PDB file of C-alpha atoms in Angstrom:
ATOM      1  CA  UNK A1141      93.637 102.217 119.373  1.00  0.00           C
ATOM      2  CA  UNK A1142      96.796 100.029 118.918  1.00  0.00           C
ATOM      3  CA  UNK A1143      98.106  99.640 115.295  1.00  0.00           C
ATOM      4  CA  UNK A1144      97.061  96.293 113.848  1.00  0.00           C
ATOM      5  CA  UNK A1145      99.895  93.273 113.904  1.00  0.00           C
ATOM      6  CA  UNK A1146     100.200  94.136 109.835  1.00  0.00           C
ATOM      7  CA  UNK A1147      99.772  97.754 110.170  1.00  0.00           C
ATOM      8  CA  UNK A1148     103.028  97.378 113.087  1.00  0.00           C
ATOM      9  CA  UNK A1149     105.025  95.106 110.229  1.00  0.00           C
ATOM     10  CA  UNK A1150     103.933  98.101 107.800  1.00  0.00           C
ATOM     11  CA  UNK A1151     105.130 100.571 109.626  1.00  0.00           C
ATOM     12  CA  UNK A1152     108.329  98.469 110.632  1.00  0.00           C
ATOM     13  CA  UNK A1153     108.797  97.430 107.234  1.00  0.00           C
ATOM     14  CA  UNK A1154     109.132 101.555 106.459  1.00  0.00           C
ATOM     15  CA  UNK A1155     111.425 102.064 109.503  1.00  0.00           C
ATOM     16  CA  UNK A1156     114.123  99.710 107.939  1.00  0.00           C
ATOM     17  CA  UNK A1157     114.114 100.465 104.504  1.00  0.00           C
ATOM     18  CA  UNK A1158     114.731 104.109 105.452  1.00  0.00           C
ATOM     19  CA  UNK A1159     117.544 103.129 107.739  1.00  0.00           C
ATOM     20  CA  UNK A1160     119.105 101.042 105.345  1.00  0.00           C
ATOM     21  CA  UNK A1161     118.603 103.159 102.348  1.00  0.00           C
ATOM     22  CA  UNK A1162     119.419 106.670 103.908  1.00  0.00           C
ATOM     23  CA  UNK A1163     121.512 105.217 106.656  1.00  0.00           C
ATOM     24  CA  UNK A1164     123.289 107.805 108.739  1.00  0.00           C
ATOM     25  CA  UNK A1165     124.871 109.590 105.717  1.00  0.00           C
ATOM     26  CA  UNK A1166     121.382 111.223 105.476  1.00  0.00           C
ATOM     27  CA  UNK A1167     120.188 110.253 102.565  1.00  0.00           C
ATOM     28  CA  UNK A1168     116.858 111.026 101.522  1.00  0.00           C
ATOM     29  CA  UNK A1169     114.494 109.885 104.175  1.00  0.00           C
ATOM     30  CA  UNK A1170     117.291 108.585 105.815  1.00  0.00           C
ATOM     31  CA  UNK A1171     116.865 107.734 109.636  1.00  0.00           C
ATOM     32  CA  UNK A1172     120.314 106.907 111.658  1.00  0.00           C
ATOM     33  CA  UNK A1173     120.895 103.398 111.437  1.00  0.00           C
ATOM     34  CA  UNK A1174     120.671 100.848 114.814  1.00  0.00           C
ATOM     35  CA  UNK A1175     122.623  97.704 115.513  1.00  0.00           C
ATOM     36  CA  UNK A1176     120.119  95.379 113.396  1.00  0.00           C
ATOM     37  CA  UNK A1177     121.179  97.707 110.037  1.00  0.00           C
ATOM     38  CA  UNK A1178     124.861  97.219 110.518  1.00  0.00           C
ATOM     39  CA  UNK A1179     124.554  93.477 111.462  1.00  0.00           C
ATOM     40  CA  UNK A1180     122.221  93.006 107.951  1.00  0.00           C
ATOM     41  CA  UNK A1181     125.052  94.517 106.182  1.00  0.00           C
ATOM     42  CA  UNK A1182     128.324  92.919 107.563  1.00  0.00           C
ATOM     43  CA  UNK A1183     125.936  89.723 107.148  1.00  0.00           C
ATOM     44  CA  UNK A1184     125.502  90.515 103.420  1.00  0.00           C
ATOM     45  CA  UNK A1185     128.567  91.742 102.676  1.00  0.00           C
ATOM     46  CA  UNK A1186     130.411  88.214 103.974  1.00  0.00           C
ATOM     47  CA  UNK A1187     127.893  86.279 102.104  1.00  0.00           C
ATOM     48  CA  UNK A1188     128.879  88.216  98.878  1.00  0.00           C
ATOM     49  CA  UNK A1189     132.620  87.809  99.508  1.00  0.00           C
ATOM     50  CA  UNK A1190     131.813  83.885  99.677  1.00  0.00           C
ATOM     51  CA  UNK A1191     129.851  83.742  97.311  1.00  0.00           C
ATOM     52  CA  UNK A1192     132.127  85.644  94.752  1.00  0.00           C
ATOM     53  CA  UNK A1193     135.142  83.109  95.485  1.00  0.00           C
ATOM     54  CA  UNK A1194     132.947  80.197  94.461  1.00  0.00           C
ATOM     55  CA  UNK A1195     131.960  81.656  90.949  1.00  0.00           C
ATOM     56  CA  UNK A1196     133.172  83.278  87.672  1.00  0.00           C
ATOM     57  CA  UNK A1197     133.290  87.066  87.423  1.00  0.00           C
ATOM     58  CA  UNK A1198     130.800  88.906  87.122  1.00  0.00           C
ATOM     59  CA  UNK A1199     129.538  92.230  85.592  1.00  0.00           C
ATOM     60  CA  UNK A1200     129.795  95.280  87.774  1.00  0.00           C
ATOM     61  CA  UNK A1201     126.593  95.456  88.532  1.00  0.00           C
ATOM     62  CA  UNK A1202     126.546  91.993  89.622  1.00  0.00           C
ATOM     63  CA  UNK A1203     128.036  92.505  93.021  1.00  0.00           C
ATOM     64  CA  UNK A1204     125.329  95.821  93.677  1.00  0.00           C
ATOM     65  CA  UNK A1205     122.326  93.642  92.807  1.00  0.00           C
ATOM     66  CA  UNK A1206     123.082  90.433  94.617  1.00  0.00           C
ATOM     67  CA  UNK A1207     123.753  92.645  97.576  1.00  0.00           C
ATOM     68  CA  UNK A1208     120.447  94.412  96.789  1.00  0.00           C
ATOM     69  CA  UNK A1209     118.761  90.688  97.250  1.00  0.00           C
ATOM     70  CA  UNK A1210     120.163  89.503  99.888  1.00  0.00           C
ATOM     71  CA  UNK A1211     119.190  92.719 102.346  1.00  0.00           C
ATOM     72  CA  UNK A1212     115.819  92.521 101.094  1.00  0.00           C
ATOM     73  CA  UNK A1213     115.765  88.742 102.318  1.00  0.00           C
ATOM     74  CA  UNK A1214     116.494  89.920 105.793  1.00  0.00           C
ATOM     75  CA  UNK A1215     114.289  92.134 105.680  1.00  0.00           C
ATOM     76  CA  UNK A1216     111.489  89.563 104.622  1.00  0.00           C
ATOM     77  CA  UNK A1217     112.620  86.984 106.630  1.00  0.00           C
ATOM     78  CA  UNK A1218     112.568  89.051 110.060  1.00  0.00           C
ATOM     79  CA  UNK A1219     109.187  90.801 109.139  1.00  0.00           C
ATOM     80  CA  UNK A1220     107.756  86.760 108.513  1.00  0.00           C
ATOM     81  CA  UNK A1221     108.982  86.011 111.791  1.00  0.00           C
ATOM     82  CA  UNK A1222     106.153  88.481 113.483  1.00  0.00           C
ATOM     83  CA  UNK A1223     103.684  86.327 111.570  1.00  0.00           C
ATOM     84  CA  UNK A1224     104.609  82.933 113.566  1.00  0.00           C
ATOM     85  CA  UNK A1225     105.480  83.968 116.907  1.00  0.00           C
ATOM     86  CA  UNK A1226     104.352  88.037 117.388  1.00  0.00           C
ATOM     87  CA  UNK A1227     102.754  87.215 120.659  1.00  0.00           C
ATOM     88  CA  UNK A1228     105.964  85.859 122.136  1.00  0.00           C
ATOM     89  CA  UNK A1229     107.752  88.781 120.715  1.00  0.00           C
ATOM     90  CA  UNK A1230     107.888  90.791 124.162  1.00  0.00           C
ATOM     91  CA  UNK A1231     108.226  87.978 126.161  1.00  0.00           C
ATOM     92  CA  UNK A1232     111.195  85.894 124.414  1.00  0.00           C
ATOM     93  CA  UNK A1233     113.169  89.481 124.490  1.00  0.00           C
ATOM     94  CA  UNK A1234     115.785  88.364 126.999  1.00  0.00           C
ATOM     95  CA  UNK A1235     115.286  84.448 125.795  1.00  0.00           C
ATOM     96  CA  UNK A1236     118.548  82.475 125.106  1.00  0.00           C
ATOM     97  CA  UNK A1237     119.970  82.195 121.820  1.00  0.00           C
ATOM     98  CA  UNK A1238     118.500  78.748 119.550  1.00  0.00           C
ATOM     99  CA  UNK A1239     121.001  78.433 116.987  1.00  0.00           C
ATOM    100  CA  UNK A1240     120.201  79.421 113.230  1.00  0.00           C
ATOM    101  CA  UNK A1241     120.726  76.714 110.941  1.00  0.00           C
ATOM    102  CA  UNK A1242     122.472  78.728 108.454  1.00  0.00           C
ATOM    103  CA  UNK A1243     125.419  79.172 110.319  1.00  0.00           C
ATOM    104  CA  UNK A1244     127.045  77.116 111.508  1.00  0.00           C
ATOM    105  CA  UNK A1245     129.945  77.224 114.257  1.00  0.00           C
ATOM    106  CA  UNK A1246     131.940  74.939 112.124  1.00  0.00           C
ATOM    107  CA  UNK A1247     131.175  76.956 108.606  1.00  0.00           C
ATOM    108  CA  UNK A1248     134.443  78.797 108.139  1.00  0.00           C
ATOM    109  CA  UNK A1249     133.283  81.788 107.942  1.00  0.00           C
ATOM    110  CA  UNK A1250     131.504  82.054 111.195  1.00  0.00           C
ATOM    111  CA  UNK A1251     133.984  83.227 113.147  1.00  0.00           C
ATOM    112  CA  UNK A1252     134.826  86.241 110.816  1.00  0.00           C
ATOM    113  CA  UNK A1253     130.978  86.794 110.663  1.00  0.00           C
ATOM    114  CA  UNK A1254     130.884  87.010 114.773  1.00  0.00           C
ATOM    115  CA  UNK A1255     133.944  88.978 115.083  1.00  0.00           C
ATOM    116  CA  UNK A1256     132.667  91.714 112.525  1.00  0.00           C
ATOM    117  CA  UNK A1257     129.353  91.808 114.146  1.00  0.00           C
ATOM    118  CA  UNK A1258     130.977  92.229 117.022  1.00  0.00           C
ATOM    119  CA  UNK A1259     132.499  95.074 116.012  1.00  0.00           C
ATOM    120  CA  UNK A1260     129.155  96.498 114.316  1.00  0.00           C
ATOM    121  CA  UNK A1261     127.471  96.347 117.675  1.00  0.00           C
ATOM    122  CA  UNK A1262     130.212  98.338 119.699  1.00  0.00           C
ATOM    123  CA  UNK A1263     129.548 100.752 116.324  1.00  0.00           C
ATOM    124  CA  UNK A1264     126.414 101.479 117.633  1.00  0.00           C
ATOM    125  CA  UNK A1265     126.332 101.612 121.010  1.00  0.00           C
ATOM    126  CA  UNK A1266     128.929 105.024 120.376  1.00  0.00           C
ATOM    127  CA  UNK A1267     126.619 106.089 117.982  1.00  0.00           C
ATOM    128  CA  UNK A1268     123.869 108.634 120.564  1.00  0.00           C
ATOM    129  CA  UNK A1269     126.477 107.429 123.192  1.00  0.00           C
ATOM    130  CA  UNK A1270     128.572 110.762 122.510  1.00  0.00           C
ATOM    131  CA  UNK A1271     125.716 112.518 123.533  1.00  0.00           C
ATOM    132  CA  UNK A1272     126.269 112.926 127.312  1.00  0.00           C
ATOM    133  CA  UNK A1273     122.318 114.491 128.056  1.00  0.00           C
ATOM    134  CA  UNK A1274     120.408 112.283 125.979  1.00  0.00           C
ATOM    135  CA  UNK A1275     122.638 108.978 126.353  1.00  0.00           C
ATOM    136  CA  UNK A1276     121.390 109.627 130.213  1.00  0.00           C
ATOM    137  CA  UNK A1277     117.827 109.725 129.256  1.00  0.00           C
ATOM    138  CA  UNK A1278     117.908 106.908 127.323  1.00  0.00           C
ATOM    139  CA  UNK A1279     119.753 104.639 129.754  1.00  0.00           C
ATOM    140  CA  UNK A1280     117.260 105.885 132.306  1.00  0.00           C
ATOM    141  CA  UNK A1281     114.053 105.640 130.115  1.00  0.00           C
ATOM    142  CA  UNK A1282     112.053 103.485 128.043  1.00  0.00           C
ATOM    143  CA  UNK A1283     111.052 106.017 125.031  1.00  0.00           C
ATOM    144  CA  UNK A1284     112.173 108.817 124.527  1.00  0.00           C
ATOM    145  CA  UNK A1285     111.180 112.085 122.460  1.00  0.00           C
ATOM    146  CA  UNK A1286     113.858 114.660 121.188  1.00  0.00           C
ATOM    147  CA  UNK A1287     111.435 117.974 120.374  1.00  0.00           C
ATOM    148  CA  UNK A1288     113.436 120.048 118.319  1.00  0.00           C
ATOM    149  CA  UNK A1289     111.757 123.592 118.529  1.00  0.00           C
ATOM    150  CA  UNK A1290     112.287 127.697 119.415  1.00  0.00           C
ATOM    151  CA  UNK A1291     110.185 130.268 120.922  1.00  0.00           C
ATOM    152  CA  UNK A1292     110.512 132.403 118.502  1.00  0.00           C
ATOM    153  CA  UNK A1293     109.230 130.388 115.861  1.00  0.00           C
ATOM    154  CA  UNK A1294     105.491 130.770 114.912  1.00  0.00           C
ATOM    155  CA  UNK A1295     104.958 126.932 113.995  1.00  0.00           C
ATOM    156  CA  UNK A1296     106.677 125.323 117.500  1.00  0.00           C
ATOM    157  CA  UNK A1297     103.930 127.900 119.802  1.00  0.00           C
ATOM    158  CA  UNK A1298     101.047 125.385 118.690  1.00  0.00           C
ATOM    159  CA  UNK A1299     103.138 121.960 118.933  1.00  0.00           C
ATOM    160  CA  UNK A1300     104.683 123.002 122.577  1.00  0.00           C
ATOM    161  CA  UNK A1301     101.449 123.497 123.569  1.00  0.00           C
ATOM    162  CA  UNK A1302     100.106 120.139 122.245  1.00  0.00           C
ATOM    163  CA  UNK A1303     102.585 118.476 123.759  1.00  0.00           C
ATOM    164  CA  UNK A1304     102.314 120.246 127.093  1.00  0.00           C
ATOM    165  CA  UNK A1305      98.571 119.541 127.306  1.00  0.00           C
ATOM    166  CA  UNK A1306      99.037 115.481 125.595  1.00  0.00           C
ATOM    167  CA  UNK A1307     101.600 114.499 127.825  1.00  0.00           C
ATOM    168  CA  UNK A1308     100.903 115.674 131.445  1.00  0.00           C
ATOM    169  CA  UNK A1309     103.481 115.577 134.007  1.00  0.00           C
ATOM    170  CA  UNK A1310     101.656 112.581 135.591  1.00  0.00           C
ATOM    171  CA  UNK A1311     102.302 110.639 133.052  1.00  0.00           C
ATOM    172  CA  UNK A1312     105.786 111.734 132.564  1.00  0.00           C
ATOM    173  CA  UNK A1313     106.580 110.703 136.340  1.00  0.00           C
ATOM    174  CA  UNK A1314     105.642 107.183 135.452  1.00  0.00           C
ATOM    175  CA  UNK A1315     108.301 104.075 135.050  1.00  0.00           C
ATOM    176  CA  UNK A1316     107.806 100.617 134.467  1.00  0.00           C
ATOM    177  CA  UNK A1317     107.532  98.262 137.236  1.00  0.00           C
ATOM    178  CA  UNK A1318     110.209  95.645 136.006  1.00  0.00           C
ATOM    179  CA  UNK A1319     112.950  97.971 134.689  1.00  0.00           C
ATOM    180  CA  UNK A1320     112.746 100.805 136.876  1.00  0.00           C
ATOM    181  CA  UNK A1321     112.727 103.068 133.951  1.00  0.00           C
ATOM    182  CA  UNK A1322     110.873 105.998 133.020  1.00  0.00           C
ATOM    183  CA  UNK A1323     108.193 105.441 130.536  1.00  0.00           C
ATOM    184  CA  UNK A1324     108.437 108.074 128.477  1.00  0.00           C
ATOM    185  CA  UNK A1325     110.599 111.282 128.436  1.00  0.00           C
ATOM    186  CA  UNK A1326     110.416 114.383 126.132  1.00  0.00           C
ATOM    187  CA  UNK A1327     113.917 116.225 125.969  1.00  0.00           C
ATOM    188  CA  UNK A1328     113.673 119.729 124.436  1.00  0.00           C
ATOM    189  CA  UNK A1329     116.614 120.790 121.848  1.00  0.00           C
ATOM    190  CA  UNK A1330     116.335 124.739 121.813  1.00  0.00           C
ATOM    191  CA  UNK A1331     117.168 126.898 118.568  1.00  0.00           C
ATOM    192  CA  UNK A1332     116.230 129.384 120.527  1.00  0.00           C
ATOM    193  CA  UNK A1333     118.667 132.803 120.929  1.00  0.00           C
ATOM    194  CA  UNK A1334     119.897 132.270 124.512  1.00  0.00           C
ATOM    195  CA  UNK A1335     118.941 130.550 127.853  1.00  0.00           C
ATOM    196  CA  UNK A1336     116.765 133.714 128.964  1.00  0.00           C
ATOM    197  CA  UNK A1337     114.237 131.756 126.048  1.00  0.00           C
ATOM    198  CA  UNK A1338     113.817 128.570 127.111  1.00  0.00           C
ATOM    199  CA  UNK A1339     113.671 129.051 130.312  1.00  0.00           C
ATOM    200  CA  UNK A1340     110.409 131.218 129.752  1.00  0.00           C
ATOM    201  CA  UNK A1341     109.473 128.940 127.144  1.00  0.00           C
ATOM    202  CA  UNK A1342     109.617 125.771 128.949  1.00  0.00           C
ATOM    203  CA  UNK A1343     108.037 125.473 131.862  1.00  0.00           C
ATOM    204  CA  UNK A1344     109.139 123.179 134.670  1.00  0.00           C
ATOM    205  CA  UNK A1345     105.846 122.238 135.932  1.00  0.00           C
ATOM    206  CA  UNK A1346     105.683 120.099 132.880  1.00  0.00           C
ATOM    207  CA  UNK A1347     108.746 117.860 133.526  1.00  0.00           C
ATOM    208  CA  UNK A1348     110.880 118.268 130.399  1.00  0.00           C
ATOM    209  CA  UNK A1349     114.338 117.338 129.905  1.00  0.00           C
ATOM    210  CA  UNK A1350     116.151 120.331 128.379  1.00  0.00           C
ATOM    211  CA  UNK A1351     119.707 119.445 126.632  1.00  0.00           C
ATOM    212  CA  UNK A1352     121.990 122.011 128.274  1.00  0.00           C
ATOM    213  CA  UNK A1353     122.327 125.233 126.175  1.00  0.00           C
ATOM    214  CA  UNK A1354     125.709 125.741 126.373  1.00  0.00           C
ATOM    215  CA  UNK A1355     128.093 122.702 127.424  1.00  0.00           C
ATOM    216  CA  UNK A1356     131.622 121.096 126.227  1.00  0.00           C
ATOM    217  CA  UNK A1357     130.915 118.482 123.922  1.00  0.00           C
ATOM    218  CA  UNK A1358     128.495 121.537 121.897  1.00  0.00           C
ATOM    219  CA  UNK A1359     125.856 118.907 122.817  1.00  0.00           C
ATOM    220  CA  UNK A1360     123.209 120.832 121.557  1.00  0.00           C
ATOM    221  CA  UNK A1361     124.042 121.855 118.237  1.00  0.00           C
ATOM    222  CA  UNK A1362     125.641 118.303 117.501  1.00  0.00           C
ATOM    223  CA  UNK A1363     122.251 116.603 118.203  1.00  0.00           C
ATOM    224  CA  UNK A1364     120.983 118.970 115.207  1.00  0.00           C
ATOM    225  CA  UNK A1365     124.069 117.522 113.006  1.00  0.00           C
ATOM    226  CA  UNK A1366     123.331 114.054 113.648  1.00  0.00           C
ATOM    227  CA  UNK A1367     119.777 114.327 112.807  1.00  0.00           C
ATOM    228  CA  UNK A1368     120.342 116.877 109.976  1.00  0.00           C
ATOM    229  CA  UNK A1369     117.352 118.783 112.386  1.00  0.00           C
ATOM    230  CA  UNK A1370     117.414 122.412 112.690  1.00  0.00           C
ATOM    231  CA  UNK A1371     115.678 125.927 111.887  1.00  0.00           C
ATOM    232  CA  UNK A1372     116.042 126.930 108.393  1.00  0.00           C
ATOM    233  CA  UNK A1373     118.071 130.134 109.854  1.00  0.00           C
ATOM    234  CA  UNK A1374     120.801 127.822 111.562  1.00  0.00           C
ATOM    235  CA  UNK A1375     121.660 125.717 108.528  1.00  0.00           C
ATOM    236  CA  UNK A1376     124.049 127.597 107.112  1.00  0.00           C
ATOM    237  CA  UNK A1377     125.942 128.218 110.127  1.00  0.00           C
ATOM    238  CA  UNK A1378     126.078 124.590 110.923  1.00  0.00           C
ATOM    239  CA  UNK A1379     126.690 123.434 107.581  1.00  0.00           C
ATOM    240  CA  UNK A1380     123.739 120.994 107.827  1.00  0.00           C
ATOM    241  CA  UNK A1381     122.091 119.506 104.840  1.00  0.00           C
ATOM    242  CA  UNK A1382     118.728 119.840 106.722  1.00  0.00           C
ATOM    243  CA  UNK A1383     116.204 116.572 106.244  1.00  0.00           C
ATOM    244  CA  UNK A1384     113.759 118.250 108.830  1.00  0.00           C
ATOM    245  CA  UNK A1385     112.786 121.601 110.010  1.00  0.00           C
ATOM    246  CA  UNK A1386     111.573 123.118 113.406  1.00  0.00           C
ATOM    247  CA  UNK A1387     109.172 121.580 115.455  1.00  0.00           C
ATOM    248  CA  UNK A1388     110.543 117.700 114.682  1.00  0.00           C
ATOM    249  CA  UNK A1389     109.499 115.675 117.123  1.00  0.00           C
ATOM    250  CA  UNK A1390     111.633 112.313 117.194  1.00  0.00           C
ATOM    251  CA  UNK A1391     110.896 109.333 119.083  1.00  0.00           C
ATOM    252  CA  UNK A1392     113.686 106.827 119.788  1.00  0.00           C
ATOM    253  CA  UNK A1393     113.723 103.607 121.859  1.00  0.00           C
ATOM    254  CA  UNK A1394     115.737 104.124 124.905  1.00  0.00           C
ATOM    255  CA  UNK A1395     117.309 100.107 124.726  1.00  0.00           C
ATOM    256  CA  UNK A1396     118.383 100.120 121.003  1.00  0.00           C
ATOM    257  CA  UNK A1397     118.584 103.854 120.243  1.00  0.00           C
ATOM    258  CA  UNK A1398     116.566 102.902 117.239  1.00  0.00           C
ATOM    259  CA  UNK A1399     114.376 105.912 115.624  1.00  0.00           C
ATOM    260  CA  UNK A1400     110.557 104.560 115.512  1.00  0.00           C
ATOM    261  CA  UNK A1401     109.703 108.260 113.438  1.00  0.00           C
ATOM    262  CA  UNK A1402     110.964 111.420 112.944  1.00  0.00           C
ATOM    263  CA  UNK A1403     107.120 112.781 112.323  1.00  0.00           C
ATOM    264  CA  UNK A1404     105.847 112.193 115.527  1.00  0.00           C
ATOM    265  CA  UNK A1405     104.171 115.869 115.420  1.00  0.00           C
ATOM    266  CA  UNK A1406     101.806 114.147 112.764  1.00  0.00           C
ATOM    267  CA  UNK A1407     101.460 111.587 115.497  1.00  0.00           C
ATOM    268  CA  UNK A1408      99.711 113.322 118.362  1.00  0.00           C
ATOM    269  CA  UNK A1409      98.312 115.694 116.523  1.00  0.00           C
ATOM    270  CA  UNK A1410      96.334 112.574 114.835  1.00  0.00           C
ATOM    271  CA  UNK A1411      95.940 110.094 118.240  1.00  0.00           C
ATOM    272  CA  UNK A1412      96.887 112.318 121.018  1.00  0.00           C
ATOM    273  CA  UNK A1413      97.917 110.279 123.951  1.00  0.00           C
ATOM    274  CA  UNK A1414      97.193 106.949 122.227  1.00  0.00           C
ATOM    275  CA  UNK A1415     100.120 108.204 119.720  1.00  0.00           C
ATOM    276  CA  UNK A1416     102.593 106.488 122.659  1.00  0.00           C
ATOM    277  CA  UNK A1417     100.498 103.767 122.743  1.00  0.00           C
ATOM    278  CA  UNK A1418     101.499 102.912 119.309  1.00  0.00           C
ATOM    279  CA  UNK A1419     104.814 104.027 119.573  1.00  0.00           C
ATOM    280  CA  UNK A1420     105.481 101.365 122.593  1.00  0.00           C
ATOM    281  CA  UNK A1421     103.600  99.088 120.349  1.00  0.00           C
ATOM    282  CA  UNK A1422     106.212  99.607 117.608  1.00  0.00           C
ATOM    283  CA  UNK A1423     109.180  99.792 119.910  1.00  0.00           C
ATOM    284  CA  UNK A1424     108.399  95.931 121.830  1.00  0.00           C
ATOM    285  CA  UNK A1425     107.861  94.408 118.188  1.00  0.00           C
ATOM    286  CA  UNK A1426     111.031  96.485 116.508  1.00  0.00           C
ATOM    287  CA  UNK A1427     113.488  95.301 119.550  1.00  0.00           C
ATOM    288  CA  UNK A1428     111.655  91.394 119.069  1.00  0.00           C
ATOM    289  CA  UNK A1429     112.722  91.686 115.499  1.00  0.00           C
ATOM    290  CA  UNK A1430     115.904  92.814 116.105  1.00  0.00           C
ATOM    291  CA  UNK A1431     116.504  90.621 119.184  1.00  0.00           C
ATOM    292  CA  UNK A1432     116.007  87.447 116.959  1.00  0.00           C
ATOM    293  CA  UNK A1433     118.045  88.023 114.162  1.00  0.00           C
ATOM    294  CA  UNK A1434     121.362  89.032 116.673  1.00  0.00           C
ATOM    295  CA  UNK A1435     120.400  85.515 118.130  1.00  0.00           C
ATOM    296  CA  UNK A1436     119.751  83.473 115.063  1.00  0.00           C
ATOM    297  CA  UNK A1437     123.210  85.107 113.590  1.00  0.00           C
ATOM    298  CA  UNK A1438     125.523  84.455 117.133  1.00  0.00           C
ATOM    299  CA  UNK A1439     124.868  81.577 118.866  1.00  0.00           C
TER     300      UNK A1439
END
């Protein structure tokens, strides 16, 4: 079944404070950050600069724990926001811009604020974007699911096959009626030796993508950088302080390039297919979310 409108703003709830506390340093826990994180924190930090011109110094912790405050306000007011109007979420996606009250377009400080967020969003968008494969997957797809795995690993046999049997190549091949897009796509990210191994490994009747093993931008063993993802055997060589091991299934929303979960192994193997009902579920209240704050901060 569907996760529950407060098990969603749970799970959402998770999802940003691991973004904004790990952010894409890697911290622990840490998931790569998406448009909404920067905005929050350009938004914060102006509001601190403001705020610190219009009083006395303050201790040097002062400046930490106001900031502290003010992104947990964002985060509370955007996860109240599911509470009034969830069941327009979806369909106000692509809705104009109503104004927020808070900021004006006469407050001197807008225009700084619009300009810097601005800049945050262009941030992002090169963020996955330097990923030729996958930035073509996404573009083209709704959800996607980067399966980092090798043949030769014990652990991956049981997951590929999971996966293979969960996610049938019928319901790969579909796309949504309105966008055109796929629905979802699983894109494989080998550790394995050479290409002789995946192609064995991965079969084409089942319709994954396969980031290429060998290719210009190193495609391949950048994806395991950015997402500090790799087999224990490779982390040395690519000087990766690893956050997760091999199989890692991680699903990411093709529109925003924001990471629903990096444990989406513990996902199918508890719901099976209904595991991407609840990820969809997740991704249309996540892009709501983040859809009404860009508005409520830029019109």
């Amino acid at each position: 079944s569907q996760p529950t409108r407060n098990q969603a703003t749970t799970q959402i709830s998770s999802i940003m404070q691991r973004r904004v506390n790990g952010g894409s340093s890697g911290g622990e826990g840490g998931l790569p950050i998406t448009k909404s994180d920067l905005e929050a924190k350009k938004l914060g930090a102006q509001q601190t600069k403001v705020i610190r011109h219009k009083t006395r110094k303050r201790g040097p912790g002062h400046k930490r724990n106001l900031l502290t405050v003010m992104m947990s306000l964002c985060v509370i007011a955007l996860l109240g926001y599911v509470g009034l109007s969830s069941n327009k979420l979806q369909s106000d996606e692509g809705g104009s811009a109503k104004g927020n009250p808070t900021a004006s377009k006469y407050d001197p400080d807008y225009a700084a604020l619009k300009k810097a967020m601005a800049e945050s969003e262009k941030e992002m968008t090169a963020a996955l974007s330097r990923f030729p494969y996958v930035n073509e997957v996404l573009d083209s797809s709704e959800l996607i699911a980067l399966y980092f795995a090798a043949s030769w690993c014990p652990e991956s046999e049981p997951i590929t096959e999971l996966l293979a049997d969960t996610f049938t190549p019928d319901m790969l091949g579909q796309t949504n009626n309105e966008s055109g897009k796929s629905l979802f796509e699983i894109v494989y990210v080998s550790s394995d030796d050479n290409i002789g191994q995946v192609e064995r490994y991965i079969s084409p009747k089942w319709k994954w993508r396969v980031v290429p093993f060998e290719s210009e931008s190193n495609e391949r063993t950048e994806l395991k950088r950015y997402f500090k993802t790799c087999a224990a055997r490779e982390a040395s060589a690519l000087e990766v302080d690893r956050k997760n091991g091999i199989p890692t299934l991680i699903i990411i929303d093709g529109k925003t390039h924001a990471v629903l979960t990096s444990d989406g192994v513990s996902d199918v193997r508890e719901f099976g297919k209904e595991a991407f009902e609840r990820w969809q579920s997740t991704m249309y209240l996540l892009r709501g979310l983040e859809g009404k704050f860009y508005q409520g901060h830029t019109s």
